[in-house]
mmCIF file of C-alpha atoms in Angstrom:
data_model
loop_
_atom_site.group_PDB
_atom_site.id
_atom_site.type_symbol
_atom_site.label_atom_id
_atom_site.label_comp_id
_atom_site.label_asym_id
_atom_site.label_seq_id
_atom_site.Cartn_x
_atom_site.Cartn_y
_atom_site.Cartn_z
ATOM 1 C CA SER I 1201 77.103 51.210 58.947
ATOM 2 C CA LEU I 1202 74.561 52.779 61.259
ATOM 3 C CA GLN I 1203 71.594 50.968 62.740
ATOM 4 C CA ALA I 1204 68.350 52.511 63.954
ATOM 5 C CA GLN I 1205 65.367 51.220 65.715
ATOM 6 C CA LEU I 1206 62.255 51.013 63.565
ATOM 7 C CA LYS I 1207 60.386 53.469 65.876
ATOM 8 C CA TYR I 1208 62.850 56.108 64.958
ATOM 9 C CA LEU I 1209 62.693 55.753 61.193
ATOM 10 C CA GLN I 1210 60.113 58.514 60.630
ATOM 11 C CA CYS I 1211 61.879 60.911 62.849
ATOM 12 C CA ILE I 1212 65.208 60.173 60.874
ATOM 13 C CA ALA I 1213 63.368 60.642 57.543
ATOM 14 C CA ILE I 1214 61.858 64.036 58.611
ATOM 15 C CA SER I 1215 65.364 65.172 60.025
ATOM 16 C CA CYS I 1216 66.954 64.163 56.714
ATOM 17 C CA LEU I 1217 64.433 66.230 54.882
ATOM 18 C CA VAL I 1218 65.117 69.262 57.021
ATOM 19 C CA LEU I 1219 68.890 68.691 56.504
ATOM 20 C CA ALA I 1220 68.483 68.444 52.781
ATOM 21 C CA ALA I 1221 66.382 71.628 52.669
ATOM 22 C CA LYS I 1222 69.003 73.492 54.745
ATOM 23 C CA THR I 1223 71.835 72.555 52.331
ATOM 24 C CA ASN I 1224 69.964 74.248 49.458
ATOM 25 C CA GLU I 1225 70.240 78.030 50.204
ATOM 26 C CA ALA I 1226 67.401 78.945 47.789
ATOM 27 C CA GLU I 1227 64.903 76.548 49.482
ATOM 28 C CA VAL I 1228 62.304 78.046 51.729
ATOM 29 C CA ILE I 1229 61.556 75.424 54.449
ATOM 30 C CA PRO I 1230 58.718 75.345 56.865
ATOM 31 C CA SER I 1231 59.310 75.192 60.588
ATOM 32 C CA VAL I 1232 60.145 71.788 62.055
ATOM 33 C CA GLN I 1233 56.839 71.990 63.951
ATOM 34 C CA THR I 1234 54.933 72.454 60.626
ATOM 35 C CA LEU I 1235 56.841 69.640 59.111
ATOM 36 C CA ALA I 1236 56.038 67.258 61.943
ATOM 37 C CA VAL I 1237 52.284 68.254 61.754
ATOM 38 C CA GLN I 1238 51.971 67.949 57.960
ATOM 39 C CA SER I 1239 53.890 64.643 57.849
ATOM 40 C CA ARG I 1240 51.837 63.188 60.756
ATOM 41 C CA CYS I 1241 55.082 62.470 62.478
ATOM 42 C CA LYS I 1242 54.626 61.020 65.987
ATOM 43 C CA HIS I 1243 57.860 62.739 67.214
ATOM 44 C CA SER I 1244 57.977 66.240 68.717
ATOM 45 C CA PRO I 1245 59.851 69.078 66.951
ATOM 46 C CA ALA I 1246 62.433 68.957 69.822
ATOM 47 C CA GLU I 1247 62.997 65.114 69.007
ATOM 48 C CA ILE I 1248 63.393 65.847 65.282
ATOM 49 C CA LEU I 1249 65.967 68.574 66.049
ATOM 50 C CA ARG I 1250 67.788 66.179 68.372
ATOM 51 C CA MET I 1251 67.822 63.535 65.588
ATOM 52 C CA GLU I 1252 69.239 66.164 63.173
ATOM 53 C CA ARG I 1253 72.109 66.896 65.467
ATOM 54 C CA ILE I 1254 72.769 63.135 65.938
ATOM 55 C CA ILE I 1255 72.749 62.765 62.086
ATOM 56 C CA LEU I 1256 75.138 65.612 61.730
ATOM 57 C CA ASP I 1257 77.410 64.254 64.451
ATOM 58 C CA LYS I 1258 77.458 60.726 62.904
ATOM 59 C CA LEU I 1259 78.249 62.044 59.431
ATOM 60 C CA GLN I 1260 80.812 64.520 60.910
ATOM 61 C CA TRP I 1261 78.957 67.324 58.944
ATOM 62 C CA ASP I 1262 78.996 71.039 59.605
ATOM 63 C CA LEU I 1263 76.031 72.604 57.880
ATOM 64 C CA TYR I 1264 77.475 76.132 58.023
ATOM 65 C CA THR I 1265 80.064 76.753 55.321
ATOM 66 C CA GLU I 1266 80.868 80.260 54.277
ATOM 67 C CA THR I 1267 79.531 81.342 51.008
ATOM 68 C CA PRO I 1268 81.160 83.803 48.708
ATOM 69 C CA MET I 1269 78.318 86.250 49.731
ATOM 70 C CA ASP I 1270 79.460 85.873 53.325
ATOM 71 C CA PHE I 1271 82.947 87.116 52.440
ATOM 72 C CA LEU I 1272 81.566 89.819 50.205
ATOM 73 C CA ASN I 1273 79.352 91.078 53.139
ATOM 74 C CA ILE I 1274 82.336 91.121 55.475
ATOM 75 C CA VAL I 1275 84.331 93.227 52.907
ATOM 76 C CA SER I 1276 81.273 95.515 52.402
ATOM 77 C CA THR I 1277 81.322 96.314 56.158
ATOM 78 C CA ILE I 1278 84.867 97.409 56.169
ATOM 79 C CA TRP I 1279 84.692 99.074 52.797
ATOM 80 C CA PRO I 1280 83.849 102.585 54.191
ATOM 81 C CA HIS I 1281 87.112 102.415 56.323
ATOM 82 C CA LEU I 1282 89.367 101.998 53.302
ATOM 83 C CA PRO I 1283 91.645 104.899 52.303
ATOM 84 C CA PRO I 1284 89.821 108.194 52.055
ATOM 85 C CA ARG I 1285 91.062 108.803 48.512
ATOM 86 C CA LEU I 1286 88.306 106.577 47.281
ATOM 87 C CA PRO I 1287 85.565 108.431 45.523
ATOM 88 C CA GLN I 1288 82.347 108.774 47.487
ATOM 89 C CA ARG I 1289 79.927 106.189 46.333
ATOM 90 C CA ASN I 1290 76.628 105.086 47.632
ATOM 91 C CA PRO I 1291 77.533 101.931 49.786
ATOM 92 C CA SER I 1292 74.505 99.792 48.754
ATOM 93 C CA LEU I 1293 74.975 100.553 45.086
ATOM 94 C CA HIS I 1294 78.618 99.626 45.432
ATOM 95 C CA VAL I 1295 77.813 96.286 47.116
ATOM 96 C CA ALA I 1296 75.234 95.633 44.448
ATOM 97 C CA LEU I 1297 77.876 96.183 41.708
ATOM 98 C CA LEU I 1298 80.246 93.879 43.539
ATOM 99 C CA THR I 1299 77.550 91.243 44.030
ATOM 100 C CA LYS I 1300 76.752 91.272 40.400
ATOM 101 C CA GLN I 1301 80.435 90.796 39.552
ATOM 102 C CA LEU I 1302 80.523 87.928 42.024
ATOM 103 C CA GLN I 1303 77.418 86.311 40.380
ATOM 104 C CA HIS I 1304 79.009 86.530 36.995
ATOM 105 C CA CYS I 1305 82.203 84.827 38.363
ATOM 106 C CA MET I 1306 80.217 82.073 40.058
ATOM 107 C CA ALA I 1307 78.226 81.354 36.771
ATOM 108 C CA CYS I 1308 81.426 80.898 34.860
ATOM 109 C CA HIS I 1309 82.374 77.212 34.768
ATOM 110 C CA GLN I 1310 86.114 77.930 34.566
ATOM 111 C CA LEU I 1311 85.996 79.673 37.980
ATOM 112 C CA VAL I 1312 84.216 77.001 39.821
ATOM 113 C CA GLN I 1313 87.545 75.489 40.788
ATOM 114 C CA PHE I 1314 88.336 78.492 42.991
ATOM 115 C CA LYS I 1315 87.203 78.961 46.597
ATOM 116 C CA GLY I 1316 84.524 81.649 47.114
ATOM 117 C CA SER I 1317 86.694 83.679 49.333
ATOM 118 C CA THR I 1318 89.338 83.729 46.517
ATOM 119 C CA LEU I 1319 86.793 85.010 44.046
ATOM 120 C CA VAL I 1320 85.642 87.749 46.419
ATOM 121 C CA LEU I 1321 89.257 88.697 47.139
ATOM 122 C CA VAL I 1322 90.121 88.995 43.425
ATOM 123 C CA ILE I 1323 87.051 91.114 42.732
ATOM 124 C CA ILE I 1324 87.841 93.467 45.590
ATOM 125 C CA THR I 1325 91.455 93.607 44.511
ATOM 126 C CA LEU I 1326 90.525 94.555 40.845
ATOM 127 C CA GLU I 1327 88.091 97.167 42.253
ATOM 128 C CA LEU I 1328 90.796 98.644 44.541
ATOM 129 C CA GLU I 1329 93.257 98.565 41.682
ATOM 130 C CA ARG I 1330 90.855 100.331 39.505
ATOM 131 C CA GLN I 1331 90.228 103.036 42.158
ATOM 132 C CA ILE I 1332 93.835 103.226 43.602
ATOM 133 C CA PRO I 1333 96.469 102.248 41.059
ATOM 134 C CA GLY I 1334 99.367 100.460 42.587
ATOM 135 C CA TRP I 1335 97.222 98.546 45.138
ATOM 136 C CA PHE I 1336 97.728 95.176 43.477
ATOM 137 C CA PRO I 1337 101.216 94.539 44.798
ATOM 138 C CA VAL I 1338 100.022 95.268 48.325
ATOM 139 C CA ILE I 1339 97.383 92.585 48.204
ATOM 140 C CA THR I 1340 99.367 89.939 46.133
ATOM 141 C CA GLY I 1341 100.527 88.169 49.301
ATOM 142 C CA LEU I 1342 96.890 87.843 50.593
ATOM 143 C CA LEU I 1343 95.810 86.313 47.355
ATOM 144 C CA LYS I 1344 98.604 83.698 47.496
ATOM 145 C CA LYS I 1345 97.780 82.758 51.071
ATOM 146 C CA SER I 1346 94.103 82.360 50.173
ATOM 147 C CA THR I 1347 94.799 79.902 47.378
ATOM 148 C CA GLY I 1348 97.317 78.069 49.607
ATOM 149 C CA ARG I 1349 100.343 78.991 47.580
ATOM 150 C CA LYS I 1350 103.507 80.369 48.942
#
């Protein structure tokens, strides 16, 4: 149970609004200063941000969690360095294709049980296997490690 002084309730409420908006990736949130002005909050943006950090600490939350797109972006940066046998392809079009495949996977309710990194690794593995037959046995160990299996 947490207790707060009455004078901080408005600051806590605005901080919680900012945190809620940050957890929804699609949400466009105004600046903390704009929120403070629009809500007629008596606390400064610095105080609101400080309260946000306090709330995160009390709840032991870390707002940054990697998304499947983060993993896909990491892979896309190293993709040009993969074996030269790969056919030349426009990198942005290739990433767009992989992104579309990832979106289809994430929309499938049966795949929700898997971590985003696992989905990306499977997509990349299938793409490599398509382009370089025999690649799958090489990456099987990584797949097992990413799912926590031995």
